[in-house]
mmCIF file of C-alpha atoms and ligand atoms in Angstrom:
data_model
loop_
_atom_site.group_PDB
_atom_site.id
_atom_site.type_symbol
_atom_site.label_atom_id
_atom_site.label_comp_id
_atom_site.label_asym_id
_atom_site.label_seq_id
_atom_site.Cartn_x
_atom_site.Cartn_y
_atom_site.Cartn_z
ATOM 1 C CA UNK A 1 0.000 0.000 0.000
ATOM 2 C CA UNK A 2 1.612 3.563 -0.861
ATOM 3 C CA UNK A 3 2.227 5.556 2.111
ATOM 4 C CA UNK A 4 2.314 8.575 -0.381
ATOM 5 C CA UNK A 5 0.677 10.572 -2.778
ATOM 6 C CA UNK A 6 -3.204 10.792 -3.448
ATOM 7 C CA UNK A 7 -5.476 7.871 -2.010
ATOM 8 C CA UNK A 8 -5.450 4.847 -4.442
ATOM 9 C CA UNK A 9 -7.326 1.619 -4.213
ATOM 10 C CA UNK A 10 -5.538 -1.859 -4.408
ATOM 11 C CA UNK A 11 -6.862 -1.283 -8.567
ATOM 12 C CA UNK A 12 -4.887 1.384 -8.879
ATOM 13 C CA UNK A 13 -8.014 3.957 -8.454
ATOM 14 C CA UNK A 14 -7.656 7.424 -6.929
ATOM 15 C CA UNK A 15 -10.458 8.224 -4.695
ATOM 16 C CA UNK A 16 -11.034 12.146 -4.329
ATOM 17 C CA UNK A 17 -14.371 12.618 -3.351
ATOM 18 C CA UNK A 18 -15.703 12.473 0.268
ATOM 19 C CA UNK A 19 -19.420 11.744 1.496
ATOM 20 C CA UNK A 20 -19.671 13.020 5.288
ATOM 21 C CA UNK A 21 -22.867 11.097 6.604
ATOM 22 C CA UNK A 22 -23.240 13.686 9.396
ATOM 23 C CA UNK A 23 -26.653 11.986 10.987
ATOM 24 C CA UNK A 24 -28.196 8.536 10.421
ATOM 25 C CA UNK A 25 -31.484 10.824 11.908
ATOM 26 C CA UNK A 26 -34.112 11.731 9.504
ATOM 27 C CA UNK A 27 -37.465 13.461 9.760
ATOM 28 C CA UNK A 28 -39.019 11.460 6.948
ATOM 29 C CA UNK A 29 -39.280 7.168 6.512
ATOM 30 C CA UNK A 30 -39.054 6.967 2.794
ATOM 31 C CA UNK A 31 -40.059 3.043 2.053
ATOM 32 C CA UNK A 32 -37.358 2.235 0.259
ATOM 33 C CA UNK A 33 -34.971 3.485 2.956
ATOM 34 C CA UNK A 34 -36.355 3.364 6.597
ATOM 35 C CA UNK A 35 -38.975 1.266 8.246
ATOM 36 C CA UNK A 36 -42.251 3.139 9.642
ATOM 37 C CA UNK A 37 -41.541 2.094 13.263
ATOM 38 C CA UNK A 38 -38.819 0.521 14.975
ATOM 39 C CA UNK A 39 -35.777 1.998 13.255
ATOM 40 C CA UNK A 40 -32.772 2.390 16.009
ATOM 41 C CA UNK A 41 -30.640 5.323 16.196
ATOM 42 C CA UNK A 42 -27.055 5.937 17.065
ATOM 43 C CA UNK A 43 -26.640 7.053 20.803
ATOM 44 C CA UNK A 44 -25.391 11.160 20.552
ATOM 45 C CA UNK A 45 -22.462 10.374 22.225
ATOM 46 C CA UNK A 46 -20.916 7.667 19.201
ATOM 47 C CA UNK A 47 -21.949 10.711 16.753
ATOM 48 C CA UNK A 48 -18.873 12.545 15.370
ATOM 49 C CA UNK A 49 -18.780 15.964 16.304
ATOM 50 C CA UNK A 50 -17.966 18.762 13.688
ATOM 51 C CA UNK A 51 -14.793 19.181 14.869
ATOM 52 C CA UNK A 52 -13.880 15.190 14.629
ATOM 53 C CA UNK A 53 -15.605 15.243 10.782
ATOM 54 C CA UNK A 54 -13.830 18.264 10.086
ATOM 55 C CA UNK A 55 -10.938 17.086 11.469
ATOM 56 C CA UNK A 56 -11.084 13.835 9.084
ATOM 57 C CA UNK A 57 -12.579 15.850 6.209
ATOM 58 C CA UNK A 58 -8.937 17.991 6.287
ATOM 59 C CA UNK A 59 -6.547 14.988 6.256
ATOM 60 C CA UNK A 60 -8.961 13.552 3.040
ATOM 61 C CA UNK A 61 -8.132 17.398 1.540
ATOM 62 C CA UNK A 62 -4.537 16.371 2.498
ATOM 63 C CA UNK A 63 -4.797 13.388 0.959
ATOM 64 C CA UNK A 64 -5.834 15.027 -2.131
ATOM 65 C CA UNK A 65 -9.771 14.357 -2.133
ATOM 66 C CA UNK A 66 -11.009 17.365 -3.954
ATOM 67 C CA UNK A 67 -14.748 17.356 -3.493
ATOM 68 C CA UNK A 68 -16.989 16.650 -0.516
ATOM 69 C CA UNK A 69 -20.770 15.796 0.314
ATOM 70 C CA UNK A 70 -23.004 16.026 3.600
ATOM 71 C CA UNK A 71 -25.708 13.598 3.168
ATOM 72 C CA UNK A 72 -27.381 11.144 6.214
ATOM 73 C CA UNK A 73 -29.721 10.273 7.106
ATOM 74 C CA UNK A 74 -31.025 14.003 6.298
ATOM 75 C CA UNK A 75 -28.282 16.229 7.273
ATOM 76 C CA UNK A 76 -30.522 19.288 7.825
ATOM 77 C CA UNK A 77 -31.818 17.834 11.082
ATOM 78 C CA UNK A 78 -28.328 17.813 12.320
ATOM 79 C CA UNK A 79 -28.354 21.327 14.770
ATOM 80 C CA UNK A 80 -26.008 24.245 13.486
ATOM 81 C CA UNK A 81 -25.182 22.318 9.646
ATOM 82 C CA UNK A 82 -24.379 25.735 8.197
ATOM 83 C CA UNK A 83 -21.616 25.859 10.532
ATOM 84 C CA UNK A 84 -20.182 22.526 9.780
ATOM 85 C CA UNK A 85 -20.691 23.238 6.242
ATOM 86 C CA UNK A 86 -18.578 26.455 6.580
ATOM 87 C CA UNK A 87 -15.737 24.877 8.498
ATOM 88 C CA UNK A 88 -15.652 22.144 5.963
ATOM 89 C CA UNK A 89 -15.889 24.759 2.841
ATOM 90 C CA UNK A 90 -12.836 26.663 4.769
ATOM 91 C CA UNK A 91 -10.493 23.289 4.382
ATOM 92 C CA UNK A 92 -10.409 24.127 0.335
ATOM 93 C CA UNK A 93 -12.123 21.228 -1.705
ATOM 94 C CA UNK A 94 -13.058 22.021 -4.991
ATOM 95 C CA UNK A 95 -16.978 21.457 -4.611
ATOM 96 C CA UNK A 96 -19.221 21.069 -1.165
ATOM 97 C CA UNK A 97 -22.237 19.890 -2.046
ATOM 98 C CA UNK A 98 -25.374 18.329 -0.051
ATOM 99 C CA UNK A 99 -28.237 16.186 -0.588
ATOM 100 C CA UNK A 100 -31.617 16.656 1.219
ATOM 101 C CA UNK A 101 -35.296 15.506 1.203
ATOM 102 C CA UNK A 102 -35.764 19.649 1.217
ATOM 103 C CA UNK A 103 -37.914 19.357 3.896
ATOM 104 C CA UNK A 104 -36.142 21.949 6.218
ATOM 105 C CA UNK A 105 -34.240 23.811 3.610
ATOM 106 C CA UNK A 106 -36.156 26.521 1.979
ATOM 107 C CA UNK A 107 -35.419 28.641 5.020
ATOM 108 C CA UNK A 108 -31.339 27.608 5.608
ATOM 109 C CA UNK A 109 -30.630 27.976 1.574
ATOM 110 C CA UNK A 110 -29.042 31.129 1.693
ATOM 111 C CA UNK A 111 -27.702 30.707 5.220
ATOM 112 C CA UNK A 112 -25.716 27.383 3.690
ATOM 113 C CA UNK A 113 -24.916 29.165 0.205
ATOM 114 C CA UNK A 114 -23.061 32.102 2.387
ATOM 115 C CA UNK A 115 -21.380 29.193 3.946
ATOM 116 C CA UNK A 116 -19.692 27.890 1.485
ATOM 117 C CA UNK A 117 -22.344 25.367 -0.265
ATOM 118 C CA UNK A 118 -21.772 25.009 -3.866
ATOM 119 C CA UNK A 119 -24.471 22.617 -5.141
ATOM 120 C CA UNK A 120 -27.556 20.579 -3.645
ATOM 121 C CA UNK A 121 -29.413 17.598 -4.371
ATOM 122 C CA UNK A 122 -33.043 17.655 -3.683
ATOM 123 C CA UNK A 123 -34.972 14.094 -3.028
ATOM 124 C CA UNK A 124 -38.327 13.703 -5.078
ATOM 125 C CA UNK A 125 -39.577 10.666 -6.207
ATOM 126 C CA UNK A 126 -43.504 12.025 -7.282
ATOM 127 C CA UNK A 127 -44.594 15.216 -8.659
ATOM 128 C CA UNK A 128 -47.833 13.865 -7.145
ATOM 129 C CA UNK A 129 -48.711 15.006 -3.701
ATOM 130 C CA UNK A 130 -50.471 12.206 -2.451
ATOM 131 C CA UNK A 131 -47.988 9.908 -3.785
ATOM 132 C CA UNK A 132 -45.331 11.461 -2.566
ATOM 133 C CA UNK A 133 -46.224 11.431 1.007
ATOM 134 C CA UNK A 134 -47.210 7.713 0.258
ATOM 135 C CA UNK A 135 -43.313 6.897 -0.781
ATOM 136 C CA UNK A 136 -41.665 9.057 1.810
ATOM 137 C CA UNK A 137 -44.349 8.357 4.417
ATOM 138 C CA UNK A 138 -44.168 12.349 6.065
ATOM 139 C CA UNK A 139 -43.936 15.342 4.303
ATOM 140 C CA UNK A 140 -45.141 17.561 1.597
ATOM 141 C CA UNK A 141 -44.686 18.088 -1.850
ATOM 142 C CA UNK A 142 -44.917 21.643 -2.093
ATOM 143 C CA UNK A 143 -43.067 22.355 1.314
ATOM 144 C CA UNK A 144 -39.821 20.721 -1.560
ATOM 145 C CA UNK A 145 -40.870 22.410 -4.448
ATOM 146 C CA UNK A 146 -40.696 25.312 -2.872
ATOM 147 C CA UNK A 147 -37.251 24.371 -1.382
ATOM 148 C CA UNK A 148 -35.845 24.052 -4.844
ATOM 149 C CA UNK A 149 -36.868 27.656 -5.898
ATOM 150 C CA UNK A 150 -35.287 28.893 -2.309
ATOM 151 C CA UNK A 151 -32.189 26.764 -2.679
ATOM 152 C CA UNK A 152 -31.916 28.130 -6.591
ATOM 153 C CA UNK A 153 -32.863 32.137 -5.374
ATOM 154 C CA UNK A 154 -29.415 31.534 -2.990
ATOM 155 C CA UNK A 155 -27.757 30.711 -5.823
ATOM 156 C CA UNK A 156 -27.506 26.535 -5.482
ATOM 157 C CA UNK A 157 -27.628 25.735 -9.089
ATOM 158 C CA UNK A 158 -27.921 23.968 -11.141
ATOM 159 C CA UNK A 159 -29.719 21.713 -8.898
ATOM 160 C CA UNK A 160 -30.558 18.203 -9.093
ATOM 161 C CA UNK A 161 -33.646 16.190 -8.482
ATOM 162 C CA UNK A 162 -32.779 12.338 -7.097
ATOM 163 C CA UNK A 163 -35.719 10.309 -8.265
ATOM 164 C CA UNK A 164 -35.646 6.623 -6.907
ATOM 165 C CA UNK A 165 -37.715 4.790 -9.153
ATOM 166 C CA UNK A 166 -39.924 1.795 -7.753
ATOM 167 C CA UNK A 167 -42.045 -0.280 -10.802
ATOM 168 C CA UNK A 168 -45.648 -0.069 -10.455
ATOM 169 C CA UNK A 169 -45.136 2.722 -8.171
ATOM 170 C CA UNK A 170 -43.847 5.764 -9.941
ATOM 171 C CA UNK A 171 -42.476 5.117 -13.007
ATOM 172 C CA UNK A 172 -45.647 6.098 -14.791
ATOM 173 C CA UNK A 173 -44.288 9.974 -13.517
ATOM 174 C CA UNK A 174 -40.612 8.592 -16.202
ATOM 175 C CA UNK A 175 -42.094 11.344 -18.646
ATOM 176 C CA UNK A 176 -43.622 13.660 -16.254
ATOM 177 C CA UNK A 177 -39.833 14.116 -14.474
ATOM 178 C CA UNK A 178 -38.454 14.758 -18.127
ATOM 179 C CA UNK A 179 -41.005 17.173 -18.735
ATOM 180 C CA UNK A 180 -40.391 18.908 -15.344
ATOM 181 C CA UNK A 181 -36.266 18.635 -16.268
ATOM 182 C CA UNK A 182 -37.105 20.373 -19.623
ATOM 183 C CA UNK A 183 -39.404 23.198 -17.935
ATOM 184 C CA UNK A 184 -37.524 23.841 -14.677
ATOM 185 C CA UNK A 185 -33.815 23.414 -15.937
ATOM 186 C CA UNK A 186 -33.275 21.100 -13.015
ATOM 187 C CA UNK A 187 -31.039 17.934 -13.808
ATOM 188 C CA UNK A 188 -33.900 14.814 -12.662
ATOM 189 C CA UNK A 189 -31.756 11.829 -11.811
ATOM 190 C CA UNK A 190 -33.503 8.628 -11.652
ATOM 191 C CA UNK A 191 -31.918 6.364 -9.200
ATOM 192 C CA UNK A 192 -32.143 3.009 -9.725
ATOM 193 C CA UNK A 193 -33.608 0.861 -6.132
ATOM 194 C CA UNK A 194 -30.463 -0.806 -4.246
ATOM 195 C CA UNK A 195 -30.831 -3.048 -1.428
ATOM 196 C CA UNK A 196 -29.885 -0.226 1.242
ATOM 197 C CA UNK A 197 -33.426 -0.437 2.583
ATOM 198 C CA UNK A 198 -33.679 -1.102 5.978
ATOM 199 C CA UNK A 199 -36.515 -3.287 5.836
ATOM 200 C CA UNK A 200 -34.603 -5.797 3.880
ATOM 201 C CA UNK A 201 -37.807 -5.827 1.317
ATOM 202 C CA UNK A 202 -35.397 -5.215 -2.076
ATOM 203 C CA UNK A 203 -36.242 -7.011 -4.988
ATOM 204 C CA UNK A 204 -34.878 -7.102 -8.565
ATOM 205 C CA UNK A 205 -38.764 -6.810 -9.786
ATOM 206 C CA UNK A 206 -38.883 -3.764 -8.161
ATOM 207 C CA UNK A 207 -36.133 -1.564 -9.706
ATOM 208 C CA UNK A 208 -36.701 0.397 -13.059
ATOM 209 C CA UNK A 209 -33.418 -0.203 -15.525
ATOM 210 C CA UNK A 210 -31.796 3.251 -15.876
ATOM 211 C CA UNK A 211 -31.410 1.984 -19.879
ATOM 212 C CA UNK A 212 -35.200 1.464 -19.851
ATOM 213 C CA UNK A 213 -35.906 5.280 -18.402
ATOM 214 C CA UNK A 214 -33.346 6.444 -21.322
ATOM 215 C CA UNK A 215 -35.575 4.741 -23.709
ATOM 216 C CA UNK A 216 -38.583 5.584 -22.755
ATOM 217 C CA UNK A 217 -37.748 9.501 -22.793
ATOM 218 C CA UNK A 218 -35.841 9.085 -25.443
ATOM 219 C CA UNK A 219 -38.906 7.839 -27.782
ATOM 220 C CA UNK A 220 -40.134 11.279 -26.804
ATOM 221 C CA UNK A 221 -37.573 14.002 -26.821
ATOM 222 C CA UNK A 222 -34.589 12.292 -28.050
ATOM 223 C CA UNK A 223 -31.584 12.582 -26.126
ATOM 224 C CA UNK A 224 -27.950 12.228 -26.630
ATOM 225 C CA UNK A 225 -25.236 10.920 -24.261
ATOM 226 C CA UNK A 226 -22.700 13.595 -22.503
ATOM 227 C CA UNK A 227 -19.710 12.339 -20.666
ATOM 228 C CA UNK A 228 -16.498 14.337 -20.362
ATOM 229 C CA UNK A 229 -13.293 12.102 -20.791
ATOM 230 C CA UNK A 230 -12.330 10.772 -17.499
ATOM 231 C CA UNK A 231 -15.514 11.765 -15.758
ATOM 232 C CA UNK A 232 -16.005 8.978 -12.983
ATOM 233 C CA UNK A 233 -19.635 10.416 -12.135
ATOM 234 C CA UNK A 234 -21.631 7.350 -11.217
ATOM 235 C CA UNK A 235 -24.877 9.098 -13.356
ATOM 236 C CA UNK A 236 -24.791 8.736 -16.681
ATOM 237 C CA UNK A 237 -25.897 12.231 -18.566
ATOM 238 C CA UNK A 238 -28.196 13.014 -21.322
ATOM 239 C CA UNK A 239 -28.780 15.695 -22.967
ATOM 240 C CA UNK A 240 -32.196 16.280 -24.407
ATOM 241 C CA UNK A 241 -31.035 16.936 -28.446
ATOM 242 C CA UNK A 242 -33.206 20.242 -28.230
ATOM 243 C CA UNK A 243 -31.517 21.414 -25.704
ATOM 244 C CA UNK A 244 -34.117 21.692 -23.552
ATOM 245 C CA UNK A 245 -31.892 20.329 -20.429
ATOM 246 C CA UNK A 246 -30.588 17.230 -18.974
ATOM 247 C CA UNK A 247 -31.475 14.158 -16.775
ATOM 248 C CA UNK A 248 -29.009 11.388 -15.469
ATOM 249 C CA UNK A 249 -28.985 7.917 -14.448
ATOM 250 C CA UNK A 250 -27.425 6.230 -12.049
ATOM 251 C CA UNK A 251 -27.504 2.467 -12.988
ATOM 252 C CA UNK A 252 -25.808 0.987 -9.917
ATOM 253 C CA UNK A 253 -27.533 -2.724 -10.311
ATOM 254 C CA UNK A 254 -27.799 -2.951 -13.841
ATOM 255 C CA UNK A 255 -24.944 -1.480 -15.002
ATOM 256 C CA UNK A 256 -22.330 -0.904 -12.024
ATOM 257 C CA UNK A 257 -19.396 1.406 -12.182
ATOM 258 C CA UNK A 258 -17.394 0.331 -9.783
ATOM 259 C CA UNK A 259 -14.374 0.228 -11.895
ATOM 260 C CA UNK A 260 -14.751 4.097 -12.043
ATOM 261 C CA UNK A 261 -15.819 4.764 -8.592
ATOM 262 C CA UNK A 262 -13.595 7.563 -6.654
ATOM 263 C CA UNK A 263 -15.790 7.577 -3.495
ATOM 264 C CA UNK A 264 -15.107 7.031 0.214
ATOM 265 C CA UNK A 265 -17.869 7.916 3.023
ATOM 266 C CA UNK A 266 -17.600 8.686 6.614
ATOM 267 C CA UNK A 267 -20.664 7.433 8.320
ATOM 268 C CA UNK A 268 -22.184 9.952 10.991
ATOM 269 C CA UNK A 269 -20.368 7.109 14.327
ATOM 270 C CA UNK A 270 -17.253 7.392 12.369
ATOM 271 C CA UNK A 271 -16.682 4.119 9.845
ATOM 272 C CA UNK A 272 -15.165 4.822 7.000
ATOM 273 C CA UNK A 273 -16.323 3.003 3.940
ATOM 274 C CA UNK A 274 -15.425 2.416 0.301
ATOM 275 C CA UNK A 275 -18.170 1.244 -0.802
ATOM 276 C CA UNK A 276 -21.683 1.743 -0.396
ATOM 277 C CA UNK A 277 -22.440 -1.917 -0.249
ATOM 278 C CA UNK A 278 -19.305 -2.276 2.235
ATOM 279 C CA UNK A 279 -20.663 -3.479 5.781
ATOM 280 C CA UNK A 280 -16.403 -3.409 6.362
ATOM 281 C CA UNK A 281 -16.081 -0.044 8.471
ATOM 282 C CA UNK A 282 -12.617 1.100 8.864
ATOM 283 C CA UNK A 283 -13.425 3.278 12.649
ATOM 284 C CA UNK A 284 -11.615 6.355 13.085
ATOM 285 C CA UNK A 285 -13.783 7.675 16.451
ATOM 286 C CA UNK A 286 -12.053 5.763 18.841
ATOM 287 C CA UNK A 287 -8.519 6.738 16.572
ATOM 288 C CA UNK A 288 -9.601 10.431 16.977
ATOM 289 C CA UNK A 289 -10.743 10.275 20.697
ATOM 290 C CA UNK A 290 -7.924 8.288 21.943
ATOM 291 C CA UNK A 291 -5.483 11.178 20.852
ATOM 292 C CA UNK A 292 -4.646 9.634 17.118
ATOM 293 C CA UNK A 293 -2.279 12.040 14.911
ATOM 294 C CA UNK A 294 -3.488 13.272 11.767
ATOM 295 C CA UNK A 295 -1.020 10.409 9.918
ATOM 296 C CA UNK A 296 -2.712 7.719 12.296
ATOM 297 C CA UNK A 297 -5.967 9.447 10.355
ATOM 298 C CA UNK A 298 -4.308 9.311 7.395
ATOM 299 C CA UNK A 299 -2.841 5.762 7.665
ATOM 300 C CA UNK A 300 -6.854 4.704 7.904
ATOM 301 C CA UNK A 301 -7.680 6.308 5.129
ATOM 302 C CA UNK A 302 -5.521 4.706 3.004
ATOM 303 C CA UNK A 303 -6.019 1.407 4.071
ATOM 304 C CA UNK A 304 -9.985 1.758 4.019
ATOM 305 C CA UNK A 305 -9.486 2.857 0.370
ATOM 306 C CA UNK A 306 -6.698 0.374 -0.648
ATOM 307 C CA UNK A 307 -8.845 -2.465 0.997
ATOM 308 C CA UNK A 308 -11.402 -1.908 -1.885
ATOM 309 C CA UNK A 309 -13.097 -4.728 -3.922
ATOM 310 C CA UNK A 310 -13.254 -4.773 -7.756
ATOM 311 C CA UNK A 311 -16.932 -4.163 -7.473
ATOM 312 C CA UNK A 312 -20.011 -4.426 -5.279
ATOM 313 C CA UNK A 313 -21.675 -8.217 -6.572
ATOM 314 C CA UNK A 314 -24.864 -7.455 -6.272
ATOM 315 C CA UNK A 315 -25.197 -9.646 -9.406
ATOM 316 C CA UNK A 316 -23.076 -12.206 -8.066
ATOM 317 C CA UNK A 317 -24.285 -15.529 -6.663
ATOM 318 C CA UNK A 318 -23.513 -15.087 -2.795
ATOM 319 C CA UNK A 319 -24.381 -11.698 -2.797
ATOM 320 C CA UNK A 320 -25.056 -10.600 1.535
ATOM 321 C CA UNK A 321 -27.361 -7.490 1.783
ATOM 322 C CA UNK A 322 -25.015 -5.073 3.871
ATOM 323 C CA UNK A 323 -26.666 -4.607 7.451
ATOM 324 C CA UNK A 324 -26.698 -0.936 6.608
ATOM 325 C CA UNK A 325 -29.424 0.942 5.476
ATOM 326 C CA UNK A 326 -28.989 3.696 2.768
ATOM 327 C CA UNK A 327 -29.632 6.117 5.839
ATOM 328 C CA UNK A 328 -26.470 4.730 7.809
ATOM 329 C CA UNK A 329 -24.236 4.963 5.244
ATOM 330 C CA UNK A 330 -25.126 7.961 3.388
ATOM 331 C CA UNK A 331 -26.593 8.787 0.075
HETATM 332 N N1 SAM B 401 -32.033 12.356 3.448
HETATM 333 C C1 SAM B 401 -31.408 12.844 2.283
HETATM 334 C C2 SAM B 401 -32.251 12.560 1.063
HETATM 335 O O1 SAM B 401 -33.220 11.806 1.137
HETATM 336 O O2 SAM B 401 -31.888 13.117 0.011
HETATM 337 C C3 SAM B 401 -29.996 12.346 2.088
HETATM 338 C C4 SAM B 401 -29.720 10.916 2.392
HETATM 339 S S1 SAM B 401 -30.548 9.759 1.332
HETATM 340 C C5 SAM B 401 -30.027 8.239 2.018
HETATM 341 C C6 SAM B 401 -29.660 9.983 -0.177
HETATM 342 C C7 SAM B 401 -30.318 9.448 -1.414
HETATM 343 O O3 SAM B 401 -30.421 8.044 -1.319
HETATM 344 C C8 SAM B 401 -31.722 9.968 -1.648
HETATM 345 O O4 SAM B 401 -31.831 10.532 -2.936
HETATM 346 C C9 SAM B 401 -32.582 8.735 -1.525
HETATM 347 O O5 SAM B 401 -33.713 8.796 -2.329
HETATM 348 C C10 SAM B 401 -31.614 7.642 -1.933
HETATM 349 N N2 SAM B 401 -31.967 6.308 -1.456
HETATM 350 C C11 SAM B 401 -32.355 5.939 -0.216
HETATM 351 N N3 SAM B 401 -32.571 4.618 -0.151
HETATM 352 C C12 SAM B 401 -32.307 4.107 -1.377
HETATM 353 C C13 SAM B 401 -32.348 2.808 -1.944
HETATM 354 N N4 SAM B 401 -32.697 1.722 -1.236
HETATM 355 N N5 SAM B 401 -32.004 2.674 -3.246
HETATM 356 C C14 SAM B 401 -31.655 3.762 -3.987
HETATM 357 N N6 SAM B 401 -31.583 5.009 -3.499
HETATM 358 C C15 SAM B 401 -31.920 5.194 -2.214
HETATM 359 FE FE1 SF4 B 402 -34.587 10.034 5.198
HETATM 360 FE FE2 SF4 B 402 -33.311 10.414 2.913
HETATM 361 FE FE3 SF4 B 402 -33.719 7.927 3.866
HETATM 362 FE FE4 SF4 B 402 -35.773 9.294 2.980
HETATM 363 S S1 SF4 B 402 -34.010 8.639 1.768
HETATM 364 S S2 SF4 B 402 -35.711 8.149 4.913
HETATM 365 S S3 SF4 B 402 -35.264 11.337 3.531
HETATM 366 S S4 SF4 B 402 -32.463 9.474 4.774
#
């Protein structure tokens, strides 16, 4: 394993961007992620504080990571995040970004755009009301509507919509999210179902082909593939040929890329993962509260990342469901 240079993974991959889970909490139950009832949360006192994330946030900017996301859980729960998004912005990365179910953020957007927040990810997976409350069990549609206009008044743009797709649930709304893309200018990305849910419920029948959502647009407003040379983004980008916008997909079952993947998380008690689908937590909280150096932070770092599979076998035979929920690891 180097003990040099930029964080690589035993395949010779650099990984360079950083998702802080900073909260397994949430104020919603989506079904595909959470459970109604009965969902256990970490104590407060195994939670990283903002000093021990930023303090493992600046030896990954050390390291070389360039770009950084706060995700949970729903990280606008967690109490003073425009703080801890400012002391993160201060350590230099290229892009801070966050992803949200928008439920809180309308009145924080310009609070985290002043801190430092580049770009945000809003959660939506109907442009129905009553659906929508039916798939994330709380909330309201137009509370996140109107969190995307806030979050784009602060200057958050171009923002993205995350669309989980669920067959028989929403993906009649395919064409009504490419028709919102084209009128809004927001970038829909449908999301194809993993088996992060907590209620261990996943099936294959369930999830909605990102190829099949490409096709089905496509047969209306044609679209045309965008990738820049080298780009490891997990979505893969269309442009609509009229120029009328852009959606993604992000075809983690059917078509995995995790021979481009550049991505390491933190989860909010302090295991670092390299993979989503990783139940293998490399634990930096007891490094960081047992007086660890920043190299002793470092050293994990690197061997979290250089511990990496060649990809996450969800198509294998023998595949084991990680005991993780998409909400404990971080979107
Ligand atoms: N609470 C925030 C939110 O909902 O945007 C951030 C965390 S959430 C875990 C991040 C993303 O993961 C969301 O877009 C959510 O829809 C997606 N997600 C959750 N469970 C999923 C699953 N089982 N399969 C695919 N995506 C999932
Ligand atoms: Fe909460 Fe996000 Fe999971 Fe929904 S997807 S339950 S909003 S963490």
């Amino acid at each position: 394993m180097p003990t040099e240079g930029p964080l690589v993974d035993r395949h010779g991959r650099v990984h360079d961007d950083l998702r802080l889970s900073v909260t397994d909490r949430c104020n919603l139950r989506c079904i595909y992620c959470m459970p109604t009832e009965g969902m256990t949360f970490l104590p407060r006192a195994e939670v990283l504080t903002f000093e021990e994330i930023v303090r493992v946030a600046g030896v990954a900017r050390e390291l070389g990571v360039r770009s950084v996301r706060l995700t949970g859980g729903e990280p606008l729960v967690r109490r003073g995040i425009s703080t801890l998004v400012e002391r993160v912005a201060a350590l230099g990365f290229d892009d801070v970004a966050l992803t949200t179910n928008g439920i809180l953020l309308a009145p924080i957007a310009e609070a985290l755009a002043a801190a430092g927040l580049r770009r945000v990810n809003v959660s939506c997976d109907s442009l129905r009301p009553e659906r929508f409350a039916a798939i994330r069990r709380r909330g309201e549609l137009d509370v996140v509507l109107d969190a995307m206009a806030a979050a784009e008044a602060a200057g958050l743009a171009p923002l993205k919509v995350n669309v989980v797709l669920l067959r028989g649930r929403n993906d009649d709304e395919i064409l009504d999210f490419a028709a919102f893309a084209r009128d809004t200018g927001r970038v829909v990305r449908f999301i194809e179902y993993m088996p992060l849910d907590a209620d261990g419920a996943w099936n294959r029948d369930q999830l909605v082909p990102g190829r099949e959502v490409v096709e089905r647009i496509d047969e209306v407003w044609p679209l045309e593939a965008v990738r820049a040379p080298g780009d490891p983004a997990p979505a893969d980008r269309y442009r609509f040929v009229d120029e009328k916008g852009e959606i993604g997909v992000i075809s983690t079952v059917t078509e995995p890329f995790c021979g481009t993947c550049n991505r390491l998380r933190l989860t909010a008690d302090g295991g670092i993962h390299n993979c989503l689908f990783s139940d293998a937590a490399h634990p930096v909280r007891d490094l960081l509260r047992s007086g660890g150096s920043d190299e002793d932070v470092a050293m994990l770092l690197r061997r979290a990342v250089w511990a990496k599979l060649p990809g996450h076998g969800i198509n294998e035979p023998g595949f084991l469901r990680p005991r993780h929920s998409m909400s404990m690891i971080g979107g």
